[in-house]
């Protein structure tokens, strides 16, 4: 029966939720249909989430009861209590019952107490070494004498001296233009002007034009230029060493050491000697017990039919009164008349705190909250 009930409760709860929402979500005057539909879908989602949580809680309770007992798995609802029309019942998980009892427990095991017996001493005189013998090292200082010696301040060296190149000024005749010949116009034929005659030639008669070929001599310039007589060179110059006579202090006899023995010293002192060593004595300590109060299980948790508030017999006003009572008990829930996840979580927390059956909003929980 529990298996069938487990699979049948979810669709029944959703159907009841839809029917309840259809009866409660009427559009108010002046409110648009899309807005009402959006609020209706939001409300359906919240209540559907709450029903899924209740279904999961009931499924856990049913599985627990199935593991505890198989006597109820008959596949029928014959174990339902007698009810009146309009009443709803649900299987509620009744927590296990415990009783207190006293138990004698070992507080401290038996042991031993150890007592220390101190050692015993006496005073006596004893010759003791105040300082150990040893050796002392004496240092014999060194002796010195003054000596004179020649110190080279600057060693002899060879330096290179540069001798510059030597030049002299010479005069040189340089050809500027070579000699050449050219034709120039003549002044007249010799003999014609002197005798008043004409020069005749069997080949022709002169026209009076006279051209003479003359020789133009070459042109020269005289220039001065620097001629290298001897090139630049270097010569080695010997620089003698520079010395100085100094007087310095040198060791004549080096420092030495010698070992001087030191004898030990003694003194007579009063000392405390041990006569008997320290010892211990073990004393047995009995065990101690204490009585503590414990709890043991009297009955296991079980599933029973209890009257609950459901969609059939629950109104938003009842839910608001339950939410107000939960807020008075210190639970943070919204007073909106909707049995949402926050309200169901607060109801289950209150049931566990008051050791009430969990799995839904039972009448016992409602009465405990003072709603009915």
mmCIF file of C-alpha atoms in Angstrom:
data_model
loop_
_atom_site.group_PDB
_atom_site.id
_atom_site.type_symbol
_atom_site.label_atom_id
_atom_site.label_comp_id
_atom_site.label_asym_id
_atom_site.label_seq_id
_atom_site.Cartn_x
_atom_site.Cartn_y
_atom_site.Cartn_z
ATOM 1 C CA UNK A 1 0.000 0.000 0.000
ATOM 2 C CA UNK A 2 2.811 2.398 0.821
ATOM 3 C CA UNK A 3 4.409 1.942 -2.578
ATOM 4 C CA UNK A 4 1.149 2.761 -4.376
ATOM 5 C CA UNK A 5 0.514 5.660 -2.028
ATOM 6 C CA UNK A 6 3.992 7.014 -2.695
ATOM 7 C CA UNK A 7 3.454 7.222 -6.449
ATOM 8 C CA UNK A 8 -0.168 8.437 -6.229
ATOM 9 C CA UNK A 9 0.276 11.331 -3.801
ATOM 10 C CA UNK A 10 2.164 13.657 -6.186
ATOM 11 C CA UNK A 11 -0.481 13.900 -8.964
ATOM 12 C CA UNK A 12 -3.267 14.170 -6.380
ATOM 13 C CA UNK A 13 -1.455 16.999 -4.656
ATOM 14 C CA UNK A 14 -0.878 18.849 -7.937
ATOM 15 C CA UNK A 15 -4.543 18.394 -8.926
ATOM 16 C CA UNK A 16 -5.673 19.733 -5.556
ATOM 17 C CA UNK A 17 -3.280 22.658 -5.956
ATOM 18 C CA UNK A 18 -4.653 23.528 -9.400
ATOM 19 C CA UNK A 19 -8.247 23.284 -8.182
ATOM 20 C CA UNK A 20 -7.468 25.466 -5.168
ATOM 21 C CA UNK A 21 -5.715 28.031 -7.316
ATOM 22 C CA UNK A 22 -8.599 28.176 -9.783
ATOM 23 C CA UNK A 23 -10.975 28.954 -6.938
ATOM 24 C CA UNK A 24 -8.774 31.560 -5.246
ATOM 25 C CA UNK A 25 -7.035 33.389 -8.110
ATOM 26 C CA UNK A 26 -9.912 35.523 -9.471
ATOM 27 C CA UNK A 27 -8.886 38.619 -11.462
ATOM 28 C CA UNK A 28 -9.457 41.818 -9.533
ATOM 29 C CA UNK A 29 -11.302 44.714 -11.141
ATOM 30 C CA UNK A 30 -8.996 46.967 -13.124
ATOM 31 C CA UNK A 31 -6.164 44.364 -13.359
ATOM 32 C CA UNK A 32 -5.143 43.188 -16.824
ATOM 33 C CA UNK A 33 -5.456 39.511 -17.763
ATOM 34 C CA UNK A 34 -1.685 39.027 -18.520
ATOM 35 C CA UNK A 35 -0.764 40.391 -15.092
ATOM 36 C CA UNK A 36 -3.256 38.080 -13.378
ATOM 37 C CA UNK A 37 -1.993 35.134 -15.408
ATOM 38 C CA UNK A 38 1.624 35.902 -14.459
ATOM 39 C CA UNK A 39 0.735 36.106 -10.766
ATOM 40 C CA UNK A 40 -1.281 32.902 -11.081
ATOM 41 C CA UNK A 41 1.653 31.033 -12.660
ATOM 42 C CA UNK A 42 4.037 32.365 -10.000
ATOM 43 C CA UNK A 43 1.659 31.225 -7.257
ATOM 44 C CA UNK A 44 1.300 27.803 -8.897
ATOM 45 C CA UNK A 45 5.074 27.438 -9.043
ATOM 46 C CA UNK A 46 5.483 28.304 -5.354
ATOM 47 C CA UNK A 47 2.777 25.892 -4.228
ATOM 48 C CA UNK A 48 4.028 23.194 -6.580
ATOM 49 C CA UNK A 49 7.500 23.546 -5.029
ATOM 50 C CA UNK A 50 5.980 23.207 -1.557
ATOM 51 C CA UNK A 51 4.086 20.085 -2.621
ATOM 52 C CA UNK A 52 7.223 18.582 -4.112
ATOM 53 C CA UNK A 53 8.980 19.130 -0.803
ATOM 54 C CA UNK A 54 6.090 17.531 1.092
ATOM 55 C CA UNK A 55 6.088 14.641 -1.340
ATOM 56 C CA UNK A 56 9.830 14.122 -0.822
ATOM 57 C CA UNK A 57 9.340 14.231 2.962
ATOM 58 C CA UNK A 58 6.482 11.727 2.784
ATOM 59 C CA UNK A 59 8.491 9.484 0.505
ATOM 60 C CA UNK A 60 11.361 9.472 3.008
ATOM 61 C CA UNK A 61 8.937 8.700 5.827
ATOM 62 C CA UNK A 62 7.340 5.870 3.854
ATOM 63 C CA UNK A 63 10.693 4.339 3.021
ATOM 64 C CA UNK A 64 11.688 4.559 6.690
ATOM 65 C CA UNK A 65 8.472 2.905 7.803
ATOM 66 C CA UNK A 66 8.900 0.225 5.132
ATOM 67 C CA UNK A 67 12.327 -0.629 6.557
ATOM 68 C CA UNK A 68 10.965 -0.704 10.110
ATOM 69 C CA UNK A 69 7.905 -2.868 9.539
ATOM 70 C CA UNK A 70 6.259 -4.791 6.725
ATOM 71 C CA UNK A 71 2.994 -5.421 8.518
ATOM 72 C CA UNK A 72 1.350 -2.311 6.981
ATOM 73 C CA UNK A 73 2.289 -3.147 3.378
ATOM 74 C CA UNK A 74 -1.026 -4.843 2.589
ATOM 75 C CA UNK A 75 -1.835 -2.673 -0.396
ATOM 76 C CA UNK A 76 -5.053 -1.320 1.253
ATOM 77 C CA UNK A 77 -6.086 1.612 3.478
ATOM 78 C CA UNK A 78 -7.732 -0.612 6.072
ATOM 79 C CA UNK A 79 -5.631 1.009 8.824
ATOM 80 C CA UNK A 80 -7.150 4.464 8.267
ATOM 81 C CA UNK A 81 -8.855 5.775 11.416
ATOM 82 C CA UNK A 82 -12.579 6.578 11.453
ATOM 83 C CA UNK A 83 -13.092 10.099 10.098
ATOM 84 C CA UNK A 84 -15.800 12.626 9.432
ATOM 85 C CA UNK A 85 -16.517 14.234 6.075
ATOM 86 C CA UNK A 86 -14.119 17.114 5.397
ATOM 87 C CA UNK A 87 -11.302 15.633 7.544
ATOM 88 C CA UNK A 88 -7.930 14.747 6.003
ATOM 89 C CA UNK A 89 -5.373 12.280 7.322
ATOM 90 C CA UNK A 90 -1.763 11.722 6.342
ATOM 91 C CA UNK A 91 0.926 9.301 7.387
ATOM 92 C CA UNK A 92 3.093 11.148 9.888
ATOM 93 C CA UNK A 93 6.553 10.063 10.999
ATOM 94 C CA UNK A 94 6.456 9.752 14.806
ATOM 95 C CA UNK A 95 10.003 10.105 16.160
ATOM 96 C CA UNK A 96 11.508 7.447 18.345
ATOM 97 C CA UNK A 97 10.900 7.674 22.104
ATOM 98 C CA UNK A 98 13.700 7.645 24.641
ATOM 99 C CA UNK A 99 13.845 7.310 28.428
ATOM 100 C CA UNK A 100 16.486 8.471 30.855
ATOM 101 C CA UNK A 101 18.329 6.026 33.095
ATOM 102 C CA UNK A 102 21.325 6.152 35.428
ATOM 103 C CA UNK A 103 24.570 4.345 34.724
ATOM 104 C CA UNK A 104 27.637 3.914 36.922
ATOM 105 C CA UNK A 105 30.742 4.720 34.930
ATOM 106 C CA UNK A 106 34.397 4.433 35.742
ATOM 107 C CA UNK A 107 35.655 7.966 36.365
ATOM 108 C CA UNK A 108 39.279 7.104 37.096
ATOM 109 C CA UNK A 109 41.019 3.764 36.936
ATOM 110 C CA UNK A 110 42.906 2.337 39.874
ATOM 111 C CA UNK A 111 46.437 3.669 40.018
ATOM 112 C CA UNK A 112 49.383 4.278 42.312
ATOM 113 C CA UNK A 113 50.532 7.429 44.051
ATOM 114 C CA UNK A 114 54.259 7.881 44.179
ATOM 115 C CA UNK A 115 55.807 9.570 47.234
ATOM 116 C CA UNK A 116 59.387 10.740 46.961
ATOM 117 C CA UNK A 117 61.662 10.182 49.968
ATOM 118 C CA UNK A 118 64.373 12.841 49.725
ATOM 119 C CA UNK A 119 68.045 11.973 49.939
ATOM 120 C CA UNK A 120 70.010 12.451 53.190
ATOM 121 C CA UNK A 121 73.182 14.561 53.344
ATOM 122 C CA UNK A 122 75.994 15.461 55.816
ATOM 123 C CA UNK A 123 78.599 18.229 55.961
ATOM 124 C CA UNK A 124 82.363 17.518 55.767
ATOM 125 C CA UNK A 125 85.612 19.351 55.052
ATOM 126 C CA UNK A 126 87.416 18.546 51.829
ATOM 127 C CA UNK A 127 90.571 19.814 50.127
ATOM 128 C CA UNK A 128 89.629 20.900 46.652
ATOM 129 C CA UNK A 129 91.533 22.368 43.746
ATOM 130 C CA UNK A 130 90.800 26.061 43.466
ATOM 131 C CA UNK A 131 92.695 26.530 40.205
ATOM 132 C CA UNK A 132 94.281 23.925 37.999
ATOM 133 C CA UNK A 133 98.006 23.970 37.347
ATOM 134 C CA UNK A 134 99.054 25.092 33.924
ATOM 135 C CA UNK A 135 101.597 26.968 31.907
ATOM 136 C CA UNK A 136 102.157 30.631 31.146
ATOM 137 C CA UNK A 137 103.741 31.813 27.947
ATOM 138 C CA UNK A 138 106.058 34.813 28.259
ATOM 139 C CA UNK A 139 106.873 36.814 25.137
ATOM 140 C CA UNK A 140 110.447 38.135 24.676
ATOM 141 C CA UNK A 141 110.200 41.257 22.490
ATOM 142 C CA UNK A 142 112.293 41.672 19.342
ATOM 143 C CA UNK A 143 115.265 44.046 19.071
ATOM 144 C CA UNK A 144 115.749 46.487 16.205
ATOM 145 C CA UNK A 145 118.598 48.509 14.565
ATOM 146 C CA UNK A 146 118.772 51.401 12.109
ATOM 147 C CA UNK A 147 120.291 50.792 8.637
ATOM 148 C CA UNK A 148 120.911 53.138 5.699
ATOM 149 C CA UNK A 149 120.296 52.034 2.111
ATOM 150 C CA UNK A 150 119.862 53.533 -1.308
ATOM 151 C CA UNK A 151 116.355 53.266 -2.659
ATOM 152 C CA UNK A 152 115.555 53.618 -6.342
ATOM 153 C CA UNK A 153 112.832 56.216 -6.600
ATOM 154 C CA UNK A 154 112.583 56.058 -10.396
ATOM 155 C CA UNK A 155 114.352 53.310 -12.386
ATOM 156 C CA UNK A 156 116.460 54.112 -15.461
ATOM 157 C CA UNK A 157 114.445 54.178 -18.629
ATOM 158 C CA UNK A 158 114.607 54.856 -22.344
ATOM 159 C CA UNK A 159 112.348 57.522 -23.802
ATOM 160 C CA UNK A 160 111.596 58.116 -27.483
ATOM 161 C CA UNK A 161 112.004 61.708 -28.764
ATOM 162 C CA UNK A 162 110.256 62.749 -31.997
ATOM 163 C CA UNK A 163 112.337 64.787 -34.518
ATOM 164 C CA UNK A 164 110.011 66.525 -37.020
ATOM 165 C CA UNK A 165 110.523 66.428 -40.772
ATOM 166 C CA UNK A 166 112.634 69.240 -42.417
ATOM 167 C CA UNK A 167 111.515 71.085 -45.560
ATOM 168 C CA UNK A 168 113.086 73.801 -47.850
ATOM 169 C CA UNK A 169 111.528 76.228 -50.338
ATOM 170 C CA UNK A 170 112.514 75.774 -54.020
ATOM 171 C CA UNK A 171 111.608 77.767 -57.211
ATOM 172 C CA UNK A 172 110.367 75.845 -60.257
ATOM 173 C CA UNK A 173 109.451 77.069 -63.827
ATOM 174 C CA UNK A 174 106.163 75.480 -64.856
ATOM 175 C CA UNK A 175 104.873 75.401 -68.494
ATOM 176 C CA UNK A 176 101.524 77.184 -68.632
ATOM 177 C CA UNK A 177 100.915 77.034 -72.443
ATOM 178 C CA UNK A 178 103.014 75.417 -75.206
ATOM 179 C CA UNK A 179 104.217 77.423 -78.280
ATOM 180 C CA UNK A 180 102.088 77.327 -81.469
ATOM 181 C CA UNK A 181 101.694 78.987 -84.933
ATOM 182 C CA UNK A 182 98.806 81.091 -86.250
ATOM 183 C CA UNK A 183 97.787 83.093 -89.359
ATOM 184 C CA UNK A 184 97.597 86.868 -89.090
ATOM 185 C CA UNK A 185 96.706 89.519 -91.685
ATOM 186 C CA UNK A 186 99.771 91.162 -93.355
ATOM 187 C CA UNK A 187 100.271 94.876 -94.165
ATOM 188 C CA UNK A 188 101.277 94.707 -97.785
ATOM 189 C CA UNK A 189 103.410 92.982 -100.404
ATOM 190 C CA UNK A 190 106.981 94.154 -100.283
ATOM 191 C CA UNK A 191 108.008 95.785 -103.617
ATOM 192 C CA UNK A 192 104.548 96.783 -104.825
ATOM 193 C CA UNK A 193 104.199 99.739 -102.557
ATOM 194 C CA UNK A 194 107.779 100.830 -103.023
ATOM 195 C CA UNK A 195 107.934 100.913 -106.792
ATOM 196 C CA UNK A 196 104.290 101.548 -107.626
ATOM 197 C CA UNK A 197 104.010 98.465 -109.694
ATOM 198 C CA UNK A 198 102.041 95.344 -109.410
ATOM 199 C CA UNK A 199 103.101 91.873 -108.685
ATOM 200 C CA UNK A 200 102.225 89.573 -111.495
ATOM 201 C CA UNK A 201 102.094 85.894 -111.483
ATOM 202 C CA UNK A 202 101.580 83.698 -114.362
ATOM 203 C CA UNK A 203 98.910 81.921 -112.331
ATOM 204 C CA UNK A 204 96.774 84.961 -111.510
ATOM 205 C CA UNK A 205 96.283 88.460 -110.266
ATOM 206 C CA UNK A 206 96.662 89.342 -106.467
ATOM 207 C CA UNK A 207 93.528 90.553 -104.658
ATOM 208 C CA UNK A 208 95.218 92.601 -101.992
ATOM 209 C CA UNK A 209 94.530 90.159 -99.090
ATOM 210 C CA UNK A 210 97.773 89.176 -97.295
ATOM 211 C CA UNK A 211 97.898 86.412 -94.596
ATOM 212 C CA UNK A 212 101.136 85.690 -92.699
ATOM 213 C CA UNK A 213 101.851 82.524 -90.576
ATOM 214 C CA UNK A 214 103.603 83.540 -87.319
ATOM 215 C CA UNK A 215 105.004 81.475 -84.370
ATOM 216 C CA UNK A 216 103.666 82.222 -80.850
ATOM 217 C CA UNK A 217 106.228 81.255 -78.127
ATOM 218 C CA UNK A 218 105.368 79.030 -75.075
ATOM 219 C CA UNK A 219 104.323 80.648 -71.728
ATOM 220 C CA UNK A 220 105.871 79.743 -68.339
ATOM 221 C CA UNK A 221 105.125 80.548 -64.624
ATOM 222 C CA UNK A 222 107.622 80.512 -61.767
ATOM 223 C CA UNK A 223 106.231 78.844 -58.511
ATOM 224 C CA UNK A 224 107.640 78.151 -55.040
ATOM 225 C CA UNK A 225 107.037 74.776 -53.285
ATOM 226 C CA UNK A 226 108.071 72.963 -50.060
ATOM 227 C CA UNK A 227 110.411 70.064 -50.693
ATOM 228 C CA UNK A 228 111.043 67.357 -48.011
ATOM 229 C CA UNK A 229 114.706 67.407 -47.142
ATOM 230 C CA UNK A 230 114.637 64.841 -44.264
ATOM 231 C CA UNK A 231 111.556 62.830 -43.018
ATOM 232 C CA UNK A 232 110.270 62.824 -39.390
ATOM 233 C CA UNK A 233 111.946 60.238 -37.106
ATOM 234 C CA UNK A 234 112.343 59.154 -33.464
ATOM 235 C CA UNK A 235 115.477 58.913 -31.377
ATOM 236 C CA UNK A 236 116.049 56.929 -28.124
ATOM 237 C CA UNK A 237 117.137 59.029 -25.137
ATOM 238 C CA UNK A 238 118.590 57.289 -22.056
ATOM 239 C CA UNK A 239 117.087 58.653 -18.795
ATOM 240 C CA UNK A 240 119.220 57.715 -15.752
ATOM 241 C CA UNK A 241 117.649 56.234 -12.576
ATOM 242 C CA UNK A 242 116.631 58.481 -9.661
ATOM 243 C CA UNK A 243 117.760 57.205 -6.230
ATOM 244 C CA UNK A 244 117.431 58.349 -2.624
ATOM 245 C CA UNK A 245 119.262 57.359 0.522
ATOM 246 C CA UNK A 246 116.879 56.375 3.377
ATOM 247 C CA UNK A 247 117.338 55.177 6.947
ATOM 248 C CA UNK A 248 114.989 52.432 8.176
ATOM 249 C CA UNK A 249 114.410 50.299 11.295
ATOM 250 C CA UNK A 250 115.005 46.577 10.803
ATOM 251 C CA UNK A 251 114.677 43.575 13.133
ATOM 252 C CA UNK A 252 117.976 42.716 14.736
ATOM 253 C CA UNK A 253 116.701 39.830 16.937
ATOM 254 C CA UNK A 254 113.197 38.363 16.308
ATOM 255 C CA UNK A 255 110.656 38.062 19.153
ATOM 256 C CA UNK A 256 110.636 34.744 21.055
ATOM 257 C CA UNK A 257 108.439 33.024 23.667
ATOM 258 C CA UNK A 258 109.124 30.817 26.663
ATOM 259 C CA UNK A 259 106.840 28.522 28.709
ATOM 260 C CA UNK A 260 106.648 29.182 32.460
ATOM 261 C CA UNK A 261 104.913 26.419 34.557
ATOM 262 C CA UNK A 262 102.122 27.477 37.009
ATOM 263 C CA UNK A 263 101.482 25.147 39.998
ATOM 264 C CA UNK A 264 97.866 24.334 41.057
ATOM 265 C CA UNK A 265 96.302 26.004 44.110
ATOM 266 C CA UNK A 266 94.192 24.249 46.765
ATOM 267 C CA UNK A 267 91.717 25.248 49.456
ATOM 268 C CA UNK A 268 89.811 23.473 52.235
ATOM 269 C CA UNK A 269 86.063 23.863 51.863
ATOM 270 C CA UNK A 270 83.007 22.563 53.683
ATOM 271 C CA UNK A 271 81.050 20.241 51.374
ATOM 272 C CA UNK A 272 77.650 18.528 51.588
ATOM 273 C CA UNK A 273 77.856 14.775 50.964
ATOM 274 C CA UNK A 274 75.029 12.362 50.216
ATOM 275 C CA UNK A 275 74.542 9.759 52.947
ATOM 276 C CA UNK A 276 71.421 8.023 51.572
ATOM 277 C CA UNK A 277 70.066 8.420 48.026
ATOM 278 C CA UNK A 278 66.525 9.579 47.277
ATOM 279 C CA UNK A 279 63.898 6.835 46.999
ATOM 280 C CA UNK A 280 60.212 6.442 46.161
ATOM 281 C CA UNK A 281 57.242 4.768 47.803
ATOM 282 C CA UNK A 282 54.226 3.635 45.743
ATOM 283 C CA UNK A 283 50.800 3.864 47.411
ATOM 284 C CA UNK A 284 47.848 2.191 45.610
ATOM 285 C CA UNK A 285 44.905 4.497 44.739
ATOM 286 C CA UNK A 286 41.528 2.730 44.247
ATOM 287 C CA UNK A 287 39.371 3.386 41.203
ATOM 288 C CA UNK A 288 36.609 6.014 41.377
ATOM 289 C CA UNK A 289 33.190 5.894 39.733
ATOM 290 C CA UNK A 290 30.463 8.403 38.891
ATOM 291 C CA UNK A 291 26.794 8.055 38.065
ATOM 292 C CA UNK A 292 25.650 9.621 34.779
ATOM 293 C CA UNK A 293 22.209 9.953 33.236
ATOM 294 C CA UNK A 294 21.816 8.425 29.774
ATOM 295 C CA UNK A 295 18.985 7.958 27.301
ATOM 296 C CA UNK A 296 17.891 4.734 25.677
ATOM 297 C CA UNK A 297 15.362 4.104 22.958
ATOM 298 C CA UNK A 298 11.995 2.859 24.179
ATOM 299 C CA UNK A 299 10.238 2.706 20.829
ATOM 300 C CA UNK A 300 11.375 3.142 17.233
ATOM 301 C CA UNK A 301 10.085 5.849 14.960
ATOM 302 C CA UNK A 302 6.894 4.872 13.138
ATOM 303 C CA UNK A 303 4.383 6.070 10.586
ATOM 304 C CA UNK A 304 0.825 6.658 11.807
ATOM 305 C CA UNK A 305 -2.276 8.294 10.373
ATOM 306 C CA UNK A 306 -2.823 11.771 11.804
ATOM 307 C CA UNK A 307 -5.358 14.412 10.957
ATOM 308 C CA UNK A 308 -3.748 17.115 8.819
ATOM 309 C CA UNK A 309 -4.666 20.298 7.025
ATOM 310 C CA UNK A 310 -4.782 19.785 3.271
ATOM 311 C CA UNK A 311 -6.037 21.685 0.236
ATOM 312 C CA UNK A 312 -9.533 20.345 0.921
ATOM 313 C CA UNK A 313 -9.995 21.716 4.421
ATOM 314 C CA UNK A 314 -7.430 24.541 4.467
ATOM 315 C CA UNK A 315 -8.066 28.194 3.698
ATOM 316 C CA UNK A 316 -5.566 31.038 3.210
ATOM 317 C CA UNK A 317 -6.794 32.490 6.518
ATOM 318 C CA UNK A 318 -5.755 29.319 8.390
ATOM 319 C CA UNK A 319 -2.345 29.380 6.677
ATOM 320 C CA UNK A 320 -1.875 33.039 7.645
ATOM 321 C CA UNK A 321 -2.693 32.227 11.286
ATOM 322 C CA UNK A 322 -0.169 29.350 11.191
ATOM 323 C CA UNK A 323 2.464 31.680 9.697
ATOM 324 C CA UNK A 324 1.766 34.326 12.349
ATOM 325 C CA UNK A 325 2.138 31.696 15.092
ATOM 326 C CA UNK A 326 5.455 30.542 13.553
ATOM 327 C CA UNK A 327 6.719 34.123 13.546
ATOM 328 C CA UNK A 328 5.815 34.394 17.262
ATOM 329 C CA UNK A 329 7.931 31.254 17.792
ATOM 330 C CA UNK A 330 10.906 32.992 16.198
ATOM 331 C CA UNK A 331 10.752 31.635 12.631
ATOM 332 C CA UNK A 332 11.249 34.006 9.705
ATOM 333 C CA UNK A 333 8.287 33.299 7.424
ATOM 334 C CA UNK A 334 6.113 35.548 5.287
ATOM 335 C CA UNK A 335 2.469 35.931 6.337
ATOM 336 C CA UNK A 336 0.979 35.606 2.837
ATOM 337 C CA UNK A 337 -1.530 32.737 3.222
ATOM 338 C CA UNK A 338 0.549 30.533 0.874
ATOM 339 C CA UNK A 339 1.946 27.214 2.060
ATOM 340 C CA UNK A 340 5.294 27.721 0.320
ATOM 341 C CA UNK A 341 8.732 26.150 0.880
ATOM 342 C CA UNK A 342 9.710 28.702 3.531
ATOM 343 C CA UNK A 343 6.562 27.983 5.554
ATOM 344 C CA UNK A 344 6.997 24.192 5.225
ATOM 345 C CA UNK A 345 10.639 24.401 6.340
ATOM 346 C CA UNK A 346 9.613 26.426 9.400
ATOM 347 C CA UNK A 347 6.774 23.921 10.185
ATOM 348 C CA UNK A 348 9.163 20.956 10.016
ATOM 349 C CA UNK A 349 11.742 22.761 12.182
ATOM 350 C CA UNK A 350 9.045 23.547 14.764
ATOM 351 C CA UNK A 351 7.828 19.902 14.737
ATOM 352 C CA UNK A 352 11.346 18.598 15.360
ATOM 353 C CA UNK A 353 11.894 21.129 18.141
ATOM 354 C CA UNK A 354 8.624 20.176 19.862
ATOM 355 C CA UNK A 355 9.133 16.429 19.180
ATOM 356 C CA UNK A 356 6.023 16.301 16.981
ATOM 357 C CA UNK A 357 5.399 14.075 13.999
ATOM 358 C CA UNK A 358 6.834 15.369 10.715
ATOM 359 C CA UNK A 359 5.603 14.964 7.168
ATOM 360 C CA UNK A 360 2.945 17.673 6.829
ATOM 361 C CA UNK A 361 0.892 20.286 8.659
ATOM 362 C CA UNK A 362 -0.767 18.006 11.240
ATOM 363 C CA UNK A 363 -3.598 18.994 13.520
ATOM 364 C CA UNK A 364 -1.277 18.305 16.461
ATOM 365 C CA UNK A 365 1.082 20.956 15.100
ATOM 366 C CA UNK A 366 -1.794 23.379 14.535
ATOM 367 C CA UNK A 367 -3.047 22.864 18.102
ATOM 368 C CA UNK A 368 0.519 23.187 19.476
ATOM 369 C CA UNK A 369 0.811 26.553 17.719
ATOM 370 C CA UNK A 370 -2.504 27.630 19.268
ATOM 371 C CA UNK A 371 -4.208 28.135 15.920
ATOM 372 C CA UNK A 372 -7.156 25.791 16.716
#
